Coordinates of C-alpha atoms and ligand atoms in Angstrom, one line a residue:
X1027 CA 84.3 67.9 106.4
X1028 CA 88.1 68.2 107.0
X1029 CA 89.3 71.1 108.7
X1030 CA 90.4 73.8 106.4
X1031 CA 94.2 74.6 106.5
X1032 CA 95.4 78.4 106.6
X1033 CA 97.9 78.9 104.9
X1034 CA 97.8 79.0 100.9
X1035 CA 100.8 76.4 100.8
X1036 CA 98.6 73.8 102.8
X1037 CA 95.6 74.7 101.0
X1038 CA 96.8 74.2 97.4
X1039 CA 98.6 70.6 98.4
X1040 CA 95.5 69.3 99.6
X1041 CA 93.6 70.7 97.0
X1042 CA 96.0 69.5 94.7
X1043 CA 96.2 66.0 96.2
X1044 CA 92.3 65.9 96.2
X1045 CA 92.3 65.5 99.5
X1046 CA 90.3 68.8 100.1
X1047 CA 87.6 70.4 97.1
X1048 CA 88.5 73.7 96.4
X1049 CA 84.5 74.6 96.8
X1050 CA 85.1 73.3 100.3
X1051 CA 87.9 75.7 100.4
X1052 CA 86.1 78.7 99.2
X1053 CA 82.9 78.1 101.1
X1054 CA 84.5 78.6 104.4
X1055 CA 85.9 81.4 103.5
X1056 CA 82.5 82.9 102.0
X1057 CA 81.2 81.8 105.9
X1058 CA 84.1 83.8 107.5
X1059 CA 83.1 86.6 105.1
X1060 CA 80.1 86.3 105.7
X1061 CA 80.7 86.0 109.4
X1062 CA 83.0 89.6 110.2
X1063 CA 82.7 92.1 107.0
X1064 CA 79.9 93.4 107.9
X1065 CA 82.2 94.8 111.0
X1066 CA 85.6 95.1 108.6
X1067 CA 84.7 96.3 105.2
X1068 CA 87.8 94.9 103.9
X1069 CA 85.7 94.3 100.1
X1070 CA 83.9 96.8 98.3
X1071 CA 82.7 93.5 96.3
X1072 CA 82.6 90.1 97.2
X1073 CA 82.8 88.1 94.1
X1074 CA 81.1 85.1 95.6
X1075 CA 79.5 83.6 92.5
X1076 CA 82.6 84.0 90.1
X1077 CA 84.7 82.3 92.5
X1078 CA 82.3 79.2 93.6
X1079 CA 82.6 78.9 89.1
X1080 CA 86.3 78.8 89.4
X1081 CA 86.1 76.4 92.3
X1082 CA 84.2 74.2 90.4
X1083 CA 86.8 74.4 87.2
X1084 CA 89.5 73.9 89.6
X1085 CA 87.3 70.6 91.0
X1086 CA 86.4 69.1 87.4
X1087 CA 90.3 69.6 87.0
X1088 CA 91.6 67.7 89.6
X1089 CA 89.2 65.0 89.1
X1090 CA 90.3 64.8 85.5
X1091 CA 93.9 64.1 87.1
X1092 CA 94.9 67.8 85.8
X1093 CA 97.3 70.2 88.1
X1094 CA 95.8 73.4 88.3
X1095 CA 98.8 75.1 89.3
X1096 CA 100.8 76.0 92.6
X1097 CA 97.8 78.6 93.8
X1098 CA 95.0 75.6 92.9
X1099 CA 92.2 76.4 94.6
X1100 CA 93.8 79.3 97.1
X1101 CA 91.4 81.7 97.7
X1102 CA 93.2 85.3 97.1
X1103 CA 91.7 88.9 97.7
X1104 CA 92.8 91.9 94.9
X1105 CA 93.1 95.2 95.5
X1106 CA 90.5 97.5 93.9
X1107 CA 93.2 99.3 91.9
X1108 CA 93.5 95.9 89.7
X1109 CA 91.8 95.9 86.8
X1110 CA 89.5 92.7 86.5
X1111 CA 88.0 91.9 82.8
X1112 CA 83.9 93.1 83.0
X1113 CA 83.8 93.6 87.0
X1114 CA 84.1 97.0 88.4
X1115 CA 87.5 98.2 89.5
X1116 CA 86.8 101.3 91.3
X1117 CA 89.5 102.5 93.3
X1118 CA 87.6 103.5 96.2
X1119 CA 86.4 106.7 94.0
X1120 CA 82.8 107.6 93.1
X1121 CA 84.8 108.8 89.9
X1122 CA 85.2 105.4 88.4
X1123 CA 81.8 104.5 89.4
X1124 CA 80.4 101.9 86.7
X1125 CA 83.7 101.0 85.0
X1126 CA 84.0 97.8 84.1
X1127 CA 87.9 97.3 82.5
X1128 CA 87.9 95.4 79.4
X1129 CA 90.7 93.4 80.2
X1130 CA 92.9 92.0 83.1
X1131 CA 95.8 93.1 84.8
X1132 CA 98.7 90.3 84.4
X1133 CA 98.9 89.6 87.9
X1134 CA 95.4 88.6 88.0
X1135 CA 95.6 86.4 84.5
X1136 CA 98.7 85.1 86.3
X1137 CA 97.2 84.0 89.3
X1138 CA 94.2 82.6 88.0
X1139 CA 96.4 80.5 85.8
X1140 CA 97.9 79.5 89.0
X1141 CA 95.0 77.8 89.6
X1142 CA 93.7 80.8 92.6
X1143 CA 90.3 81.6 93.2
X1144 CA 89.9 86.0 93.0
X1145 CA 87.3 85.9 96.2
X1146 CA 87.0 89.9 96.1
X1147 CA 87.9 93.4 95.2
X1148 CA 89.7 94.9 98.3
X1149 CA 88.7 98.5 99.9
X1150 CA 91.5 101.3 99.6
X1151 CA 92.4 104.8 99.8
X1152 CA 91.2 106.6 97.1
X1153 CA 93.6 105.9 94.2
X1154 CA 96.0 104.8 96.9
X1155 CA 96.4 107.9 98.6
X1156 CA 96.5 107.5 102.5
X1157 CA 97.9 105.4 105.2
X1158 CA 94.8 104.8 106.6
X1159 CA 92.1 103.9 104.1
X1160 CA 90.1 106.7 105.8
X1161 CA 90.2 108.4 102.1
X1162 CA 88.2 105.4 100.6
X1163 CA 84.4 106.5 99.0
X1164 CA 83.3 103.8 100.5
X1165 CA 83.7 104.2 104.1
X1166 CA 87.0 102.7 105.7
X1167 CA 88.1 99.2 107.3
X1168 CA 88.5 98.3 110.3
X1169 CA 91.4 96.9 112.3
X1170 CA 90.6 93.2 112.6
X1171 CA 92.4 93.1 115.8
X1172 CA 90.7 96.2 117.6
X1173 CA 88.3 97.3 115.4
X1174 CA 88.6 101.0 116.6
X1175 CA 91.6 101.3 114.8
X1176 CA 92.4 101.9 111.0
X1177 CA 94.1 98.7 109.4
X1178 CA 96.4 101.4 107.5
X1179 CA 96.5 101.5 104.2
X1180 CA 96.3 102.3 101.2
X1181 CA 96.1 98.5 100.8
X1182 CA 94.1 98.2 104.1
X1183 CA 91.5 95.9 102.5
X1184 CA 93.9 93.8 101.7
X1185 CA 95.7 93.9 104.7
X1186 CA 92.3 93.2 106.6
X1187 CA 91.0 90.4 104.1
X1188 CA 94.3 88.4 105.4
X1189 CA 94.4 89.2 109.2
X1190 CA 90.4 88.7 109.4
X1191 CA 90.9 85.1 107.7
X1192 CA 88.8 86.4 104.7
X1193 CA 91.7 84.9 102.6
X1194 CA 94.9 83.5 102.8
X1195 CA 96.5 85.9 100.5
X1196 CA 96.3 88.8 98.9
X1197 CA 97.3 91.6 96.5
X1198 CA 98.0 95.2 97.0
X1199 CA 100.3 97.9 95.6
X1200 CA 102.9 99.8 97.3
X1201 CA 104.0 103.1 96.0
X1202 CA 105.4 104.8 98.9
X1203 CA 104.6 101.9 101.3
X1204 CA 100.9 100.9 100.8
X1205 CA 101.5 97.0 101.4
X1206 CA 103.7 97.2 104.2
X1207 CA 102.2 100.0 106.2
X1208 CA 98.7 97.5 106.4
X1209 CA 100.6 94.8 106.6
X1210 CA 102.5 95.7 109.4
X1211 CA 99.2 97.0 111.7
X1212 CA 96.9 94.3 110.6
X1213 CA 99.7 91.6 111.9
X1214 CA 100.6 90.3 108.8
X1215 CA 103.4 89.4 106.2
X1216 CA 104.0 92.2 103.2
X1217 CA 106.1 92.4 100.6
X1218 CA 107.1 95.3 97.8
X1219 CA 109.0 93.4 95.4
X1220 CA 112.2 95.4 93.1
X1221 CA 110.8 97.9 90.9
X1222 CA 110.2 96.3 87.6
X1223 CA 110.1 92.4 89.3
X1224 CA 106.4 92.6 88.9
X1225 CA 104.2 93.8 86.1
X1226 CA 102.2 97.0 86.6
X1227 CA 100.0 96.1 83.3
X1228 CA 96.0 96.5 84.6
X1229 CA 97.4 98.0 87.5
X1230 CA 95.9 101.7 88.0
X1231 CA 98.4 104.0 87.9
X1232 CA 99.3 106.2 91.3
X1233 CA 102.7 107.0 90.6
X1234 CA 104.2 105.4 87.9
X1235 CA 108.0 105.2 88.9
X1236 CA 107.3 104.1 92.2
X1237 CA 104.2 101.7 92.1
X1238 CA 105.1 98.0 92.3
X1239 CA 102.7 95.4 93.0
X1240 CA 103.2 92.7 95.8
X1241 CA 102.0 90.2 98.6
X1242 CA 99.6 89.9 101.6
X1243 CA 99.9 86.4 103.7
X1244 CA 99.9 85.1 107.3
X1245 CA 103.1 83.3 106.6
X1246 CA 106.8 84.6 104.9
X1247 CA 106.5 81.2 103.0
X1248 CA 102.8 82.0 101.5
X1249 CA 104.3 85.7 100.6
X1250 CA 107.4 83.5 98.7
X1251 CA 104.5 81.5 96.9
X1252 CA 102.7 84.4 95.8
X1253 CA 105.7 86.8 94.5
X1254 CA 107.0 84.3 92.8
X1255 CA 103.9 83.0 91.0
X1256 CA 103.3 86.5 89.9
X1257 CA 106.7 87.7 89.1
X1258 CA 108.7 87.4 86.2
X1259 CA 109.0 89.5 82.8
X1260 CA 105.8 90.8 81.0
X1261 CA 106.1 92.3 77.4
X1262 CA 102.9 94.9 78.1
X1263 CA 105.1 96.7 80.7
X1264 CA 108.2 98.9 79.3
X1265 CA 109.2 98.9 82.8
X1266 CA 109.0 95.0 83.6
X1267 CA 112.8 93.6 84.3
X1268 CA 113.8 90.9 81.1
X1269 CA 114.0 88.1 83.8
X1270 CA 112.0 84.8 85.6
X1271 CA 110.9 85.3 88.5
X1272 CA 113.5 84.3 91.6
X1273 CA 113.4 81.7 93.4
X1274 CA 112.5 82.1 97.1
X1275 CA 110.4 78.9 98.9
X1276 CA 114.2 76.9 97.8
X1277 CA 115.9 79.4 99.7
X1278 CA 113.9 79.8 102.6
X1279 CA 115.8 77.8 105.3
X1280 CA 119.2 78.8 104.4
X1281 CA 119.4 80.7 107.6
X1282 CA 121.4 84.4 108.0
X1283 CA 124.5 82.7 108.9
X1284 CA 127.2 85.3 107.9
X1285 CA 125.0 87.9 106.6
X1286 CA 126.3 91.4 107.9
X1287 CA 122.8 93.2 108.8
X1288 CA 122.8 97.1 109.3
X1289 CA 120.0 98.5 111.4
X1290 CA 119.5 102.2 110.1
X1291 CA 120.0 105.2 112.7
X1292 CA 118.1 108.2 110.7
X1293 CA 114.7 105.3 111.2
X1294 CA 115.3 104.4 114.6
X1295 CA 115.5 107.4 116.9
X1296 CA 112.8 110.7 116.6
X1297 CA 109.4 109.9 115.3
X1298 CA 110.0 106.1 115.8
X1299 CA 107.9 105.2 119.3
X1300 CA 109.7 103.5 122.1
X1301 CA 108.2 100.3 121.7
X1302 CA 108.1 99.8 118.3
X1303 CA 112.0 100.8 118.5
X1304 CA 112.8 98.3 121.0
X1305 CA 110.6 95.2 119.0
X1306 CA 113.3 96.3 116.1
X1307 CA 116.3 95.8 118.3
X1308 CA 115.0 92.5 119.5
X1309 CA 114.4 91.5 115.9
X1310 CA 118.1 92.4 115.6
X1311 CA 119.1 90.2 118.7
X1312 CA 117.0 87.6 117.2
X1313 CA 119.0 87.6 113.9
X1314 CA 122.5 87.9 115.3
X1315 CA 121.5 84.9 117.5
X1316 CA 120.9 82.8 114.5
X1317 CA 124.4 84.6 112.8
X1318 CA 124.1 87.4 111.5
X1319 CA 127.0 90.4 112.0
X1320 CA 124.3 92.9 113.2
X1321 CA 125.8 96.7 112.6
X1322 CA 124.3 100.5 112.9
X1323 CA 124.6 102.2 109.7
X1324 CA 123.4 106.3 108.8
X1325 CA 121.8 106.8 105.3
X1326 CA 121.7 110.9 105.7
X1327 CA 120.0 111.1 102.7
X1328 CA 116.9 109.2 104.2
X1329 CA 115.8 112.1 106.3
X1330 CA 114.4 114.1 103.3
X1331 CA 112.9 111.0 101.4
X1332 CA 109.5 112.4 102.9
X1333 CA 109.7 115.3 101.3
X1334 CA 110.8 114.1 97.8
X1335 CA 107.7 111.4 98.0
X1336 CA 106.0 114.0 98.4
X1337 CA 106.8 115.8 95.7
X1338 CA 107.4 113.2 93.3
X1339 CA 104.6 111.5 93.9
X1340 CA 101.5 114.1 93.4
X1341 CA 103.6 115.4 90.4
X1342 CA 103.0 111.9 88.7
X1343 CA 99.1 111.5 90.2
X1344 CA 99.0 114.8 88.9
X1345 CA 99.3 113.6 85.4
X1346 CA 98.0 110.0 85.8
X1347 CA 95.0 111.4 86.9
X1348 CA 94.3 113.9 84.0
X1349 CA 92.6 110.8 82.4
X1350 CA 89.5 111.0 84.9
X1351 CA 87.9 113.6 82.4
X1352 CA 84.3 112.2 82.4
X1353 CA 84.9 111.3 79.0
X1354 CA 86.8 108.1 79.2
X1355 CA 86.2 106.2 82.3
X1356 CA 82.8 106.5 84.7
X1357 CA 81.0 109.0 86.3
X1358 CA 80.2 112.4 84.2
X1359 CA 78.6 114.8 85.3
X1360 CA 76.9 117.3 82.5
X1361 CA 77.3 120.6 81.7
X1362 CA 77.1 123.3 79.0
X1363 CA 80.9 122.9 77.4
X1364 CA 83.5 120.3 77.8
X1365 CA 85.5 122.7 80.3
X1366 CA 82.7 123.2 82.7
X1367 CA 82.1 119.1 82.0
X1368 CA 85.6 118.0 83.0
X1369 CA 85.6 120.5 86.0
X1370 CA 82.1 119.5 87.6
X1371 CA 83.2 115.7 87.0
X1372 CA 86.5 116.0 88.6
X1373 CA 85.0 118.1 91.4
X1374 CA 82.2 116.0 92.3
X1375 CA 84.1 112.8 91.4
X1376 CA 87.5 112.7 93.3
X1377 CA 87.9 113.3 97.2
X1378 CA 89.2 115.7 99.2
X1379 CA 92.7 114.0 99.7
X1380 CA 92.7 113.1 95.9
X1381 CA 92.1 117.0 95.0
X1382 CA 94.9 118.1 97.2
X1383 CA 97.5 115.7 95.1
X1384 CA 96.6 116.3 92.2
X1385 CA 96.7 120.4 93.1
X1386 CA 100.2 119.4 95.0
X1387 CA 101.2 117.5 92.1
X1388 CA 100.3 120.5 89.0
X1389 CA 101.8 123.1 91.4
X1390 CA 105.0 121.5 91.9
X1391 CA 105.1 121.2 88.2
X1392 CA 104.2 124.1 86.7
X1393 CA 106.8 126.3 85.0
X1394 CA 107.9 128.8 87.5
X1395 CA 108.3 126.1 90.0
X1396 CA 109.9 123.4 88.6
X1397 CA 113.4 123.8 88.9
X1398 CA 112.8 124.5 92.9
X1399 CA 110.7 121.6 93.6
X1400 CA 110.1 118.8 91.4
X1401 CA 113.6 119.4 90.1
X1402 CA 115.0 119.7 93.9
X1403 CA 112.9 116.3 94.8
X1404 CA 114.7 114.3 91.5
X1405 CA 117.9 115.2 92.7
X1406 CA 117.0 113.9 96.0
X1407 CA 116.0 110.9 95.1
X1408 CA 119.4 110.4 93.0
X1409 CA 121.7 111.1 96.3
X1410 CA 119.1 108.5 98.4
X1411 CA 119.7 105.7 95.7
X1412 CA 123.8 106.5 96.0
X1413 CA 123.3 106.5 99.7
X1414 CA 122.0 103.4 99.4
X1415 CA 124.9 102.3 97.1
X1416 CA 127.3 103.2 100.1
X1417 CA 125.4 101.6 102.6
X1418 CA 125.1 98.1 100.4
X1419 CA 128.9 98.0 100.2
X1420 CA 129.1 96.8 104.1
X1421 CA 126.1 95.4 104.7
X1422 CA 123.8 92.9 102.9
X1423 CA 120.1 93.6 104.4
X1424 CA 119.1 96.6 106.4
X1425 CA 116.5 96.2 109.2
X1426 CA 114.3 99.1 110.2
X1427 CA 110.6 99.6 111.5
X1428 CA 108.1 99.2 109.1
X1429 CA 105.5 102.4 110.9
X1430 CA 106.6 104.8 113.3
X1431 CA 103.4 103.4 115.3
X1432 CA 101.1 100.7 115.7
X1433 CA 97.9 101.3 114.2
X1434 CA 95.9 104.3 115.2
X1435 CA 92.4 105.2 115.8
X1436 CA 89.8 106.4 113.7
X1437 CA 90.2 110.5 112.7
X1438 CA 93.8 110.5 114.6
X1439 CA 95.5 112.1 112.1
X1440 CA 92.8 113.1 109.3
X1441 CA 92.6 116.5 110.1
X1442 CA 96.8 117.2 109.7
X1443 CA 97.7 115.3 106.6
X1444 CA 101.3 116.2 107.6
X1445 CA 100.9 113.5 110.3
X1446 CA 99.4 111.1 108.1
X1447 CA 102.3 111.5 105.8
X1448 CA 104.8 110.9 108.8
X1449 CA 103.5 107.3 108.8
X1450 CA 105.4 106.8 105.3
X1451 CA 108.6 108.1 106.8
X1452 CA 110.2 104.5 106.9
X1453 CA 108.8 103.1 103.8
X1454 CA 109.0 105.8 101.3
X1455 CA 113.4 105.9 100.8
X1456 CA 113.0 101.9 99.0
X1457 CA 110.4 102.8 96.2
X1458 CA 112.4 106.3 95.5
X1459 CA 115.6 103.6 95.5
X1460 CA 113.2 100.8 93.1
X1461 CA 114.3 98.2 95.6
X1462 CA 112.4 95.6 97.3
X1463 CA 111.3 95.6 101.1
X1464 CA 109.2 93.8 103.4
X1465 CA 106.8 93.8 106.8
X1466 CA 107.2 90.9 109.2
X1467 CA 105.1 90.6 112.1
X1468 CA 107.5 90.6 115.2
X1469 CA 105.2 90.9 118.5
X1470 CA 103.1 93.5 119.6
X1471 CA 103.8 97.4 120.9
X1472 CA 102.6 98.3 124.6
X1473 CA 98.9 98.5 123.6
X1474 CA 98.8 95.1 122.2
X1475 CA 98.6 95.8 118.5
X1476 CA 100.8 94.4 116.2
X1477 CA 104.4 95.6 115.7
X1478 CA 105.9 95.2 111.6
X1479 CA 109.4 95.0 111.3
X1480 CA 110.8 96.3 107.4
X1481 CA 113.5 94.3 106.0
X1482 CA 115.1 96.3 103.0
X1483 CA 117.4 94.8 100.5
X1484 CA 119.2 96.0 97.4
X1485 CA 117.7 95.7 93.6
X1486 CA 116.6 91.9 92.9
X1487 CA 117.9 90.6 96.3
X1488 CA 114.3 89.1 97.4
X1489 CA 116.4 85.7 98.0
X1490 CA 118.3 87.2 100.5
X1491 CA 115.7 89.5 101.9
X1492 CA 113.3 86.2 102.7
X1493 CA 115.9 84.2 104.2
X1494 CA 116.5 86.8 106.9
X1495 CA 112.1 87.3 107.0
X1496 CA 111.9 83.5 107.7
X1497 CA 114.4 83.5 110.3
X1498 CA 112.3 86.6 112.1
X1499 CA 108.9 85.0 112.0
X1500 CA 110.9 82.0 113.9
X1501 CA 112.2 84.2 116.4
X1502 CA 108.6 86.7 116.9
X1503 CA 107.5 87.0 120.1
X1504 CA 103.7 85.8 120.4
X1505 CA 101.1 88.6 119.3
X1506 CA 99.2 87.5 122.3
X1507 CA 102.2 89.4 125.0
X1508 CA 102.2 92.7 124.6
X1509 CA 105.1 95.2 125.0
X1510 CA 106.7 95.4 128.5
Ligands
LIG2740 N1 100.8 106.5 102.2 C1 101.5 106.9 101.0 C2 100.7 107.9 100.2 O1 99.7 108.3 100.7 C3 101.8 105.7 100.2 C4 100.6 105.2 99.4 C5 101.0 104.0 98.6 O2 102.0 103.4 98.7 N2 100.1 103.8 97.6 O3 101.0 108.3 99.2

């Protein structure tokens, strides 16, 4: 049998070419699986049987001299918060227990018709709430590089499923940095694309004005692949921008030359470790080498974006989640009246992280307090966005870290969720702002863990954004020397 490429791009040419089946494909991925979940618990299902059908399809259509699409035969991992037509989409909560969605989000129809093979529902925080996927029903995941540490999260499955080999891509969804958190400590790519770029139809919903779906991959070219095979207007979302998706594998080797590049000062000083700090200067080096202007730029506004996530945020969960009424989705839990039905569902149904949202969330909008905090946290997010606008006018890209840290170990920071919330501090100001963002593996930190640096860009400049990714991946130093 011929060696398996690992990167989606390989994989669908020589599946396209016929030169690999994708069965052949698929199976040794099922064997890698099979091989290190039992250790990661990236999947709260493996969808082994569904996907060696769709590798067959995608066989039978090559042979009939059909071209299943750009994705033919890539296996692809999908975030439990996707909704998948008749197999459970749970969230990583005992409350949606048994729900089977009757339909499928448009990222998944799109792709399928792509020609991927869905290998598995990824493990998360519960409703995407964490950094850590330590707030996942289901037990967490482990760090496929040191598996004493969390993967982050909330799309650690995801993260995991790519950096373990389980897949070569994946989907996740970042609302306050969910893909690029994991993407940074597991070692690979992430990218949140512009609010409204990707559709959010069949995606459950966290935070509505902030969620966006986007890529997991090994390689910036596989993330370029993905984003743009899944990108691109969609009628069933009021949010979804009325335009095709962008064009990014074309633009990948146009280089930086010329591009004025700020790194941020409010994200690179307290909070940020030492190492991590100096892998983000190097990246800098690395891109004024190849032409950049590099610059230092302050975004003032960025220091309270923390605390306007953190408002905003819960005050939409707070709301999304009043659905979960043991009426309409899963678990129930009996009881006398509807009240005391609702109550002993949601009580017994949603975790402990989950509740303290949701009570975050009603408090923050309840009448006496409006004004002062969810109010306060709007107007916040309007002075980060022109903040941004000033900070565009001089400079194209801005590079920061993508975590304060590399990953951490188990139960570091369950028991303050303060400091778990600290790990959003870098990620959080582009989805108040809608714009797109991205994790690039540059090196590792002094314990040898991976180190993620975040490039940010303004609305729909993804083009722009993944020349100056592809020029970082050729400059990162090798995971395998750690931080001097
Ligand atoms: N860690 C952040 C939170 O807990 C972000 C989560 C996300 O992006 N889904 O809310």
């Amino acid at each position: 049998m011929a060696s398996i490429p690992t990167t989606a791009i390989e994989i669908a040419a020589a599946v396209r070419s016929g030169e690999l089946s994708a069965r052949e494909v698929l199976e040794s991925h099922l064997d890698a699986i099979a091989a290190r979940e039992p250790e990661i618990n990236a999947f709260n299902l493996v969808l082994a049987d569904e996907a060696r059908a769709a590798a067959t399809t995608i066989d039978e259509r090559v042979a009939a001299g059909e071209d299943p699409g750009v994705l033919a035969g890539v296996p692809l991992a999908l975030k439990d918060n996707l909704c998948t037509h008749g197999i459970p989409t749970t969230c990583s909560s005992r409350i949606l227990e048994g729900w089977r969605p009757p339909y499928d989000a448009t990222v998944v129809q799109r792709v399928a018709a792509a020609g991927a093979i869905a290998i598995g529902k990824t493990n998360l925080d519960e409703f995407a709430m964490g950094s850590s996927t330590e707030n996942s029903a289901f037990g967490p995941t482990r760090n496929p590089r040191d598996i004493s540490r969390v993967p982050g999260g909330s799309s650690g499955g995801s993260a995991a499923a790519v950096a373990a080999g389980f897949a070569p891509i994946s989907l996740g969804s970042d609302t306050g940095g969910s893909i690029r958190q994991p993407a940074a400590l597991c070692g690979v790519v992430g990218v949140k694309p512009t609010y409204g770029m990707v559709s959010r139809y069949g995606l459950v919903a966290f935070a509505s004005s902030l969620d966006q779906i986007g890529p997991f991959s090994t390689t910036v070219a596989d993330s370029a692949l993905l984003l743009e095979a899944i990108a691109g207007h969609d009628p069933r979302d009021s949010t979804s921008i009325d335009s095709a998706a962008p064009s990014l594998l074309d633009v990948l080797d146009q280089g930086v030359a010329g591009l004025r590049i700020g790194l941020v000062t409010e994200l690179m000083g307290e909070g940020i470790a030492p190492d991590v700090a100096a892998r983000v200067r190097q990246a800098a080096e690395a891109l004024a080498a190849a032409g950049a202007e590099i610059g230092e730029v302050s975004i003032p506004a960025l220091s309270y974006g923390l605390s306007a996530y953190y408002l905003i945020a819960p005050a939409e969960a707070s709301s999304n989640l009043a659905r979960y009424d043991g009426v309409r989705y899963g678990m129930r839990v009996d009881a006398a009246t509807t009240a005391e039905m609702n109550a002993k569902t949601r009580t017994a149904g949603f975790g402990e992280e989950v509740k303290r949202r949701i009570m975050l969330g009603t408090y923050a909008l309840s009448a006496g307090y409006y004004d002062a905090y969810y109010g306060k946290a709007l107007k916040v997010r309007t002075l980060i966005v022109r903040d941004f606008e000033t900070a565009y006018k001089d400079f194209d890209l801005l590079l920061t870290p993508t975590s304060p840290t590399t990953a951490f170990r188990f139960g570091e920071k369950t028991s303050d969720p303060l400091s778990m919330y600290l790990n959003d501090i870098c990620t959080i100001p582009t989805n108040l702002a809608g714009h797109p963002a991205m994790s690039v593996p540059f090196g590792a930190g002094s314990d040898g863990m991976p180190v993620g640096v975040q490039l940010m860009a303004p609305a729909l400049c993804e083009p722009t954004m993944f020349r100056a990714a592809a020029v970082l991946e050729h400059a990162a130093p090798p995971l395998e020397e750690a931080f001097q």
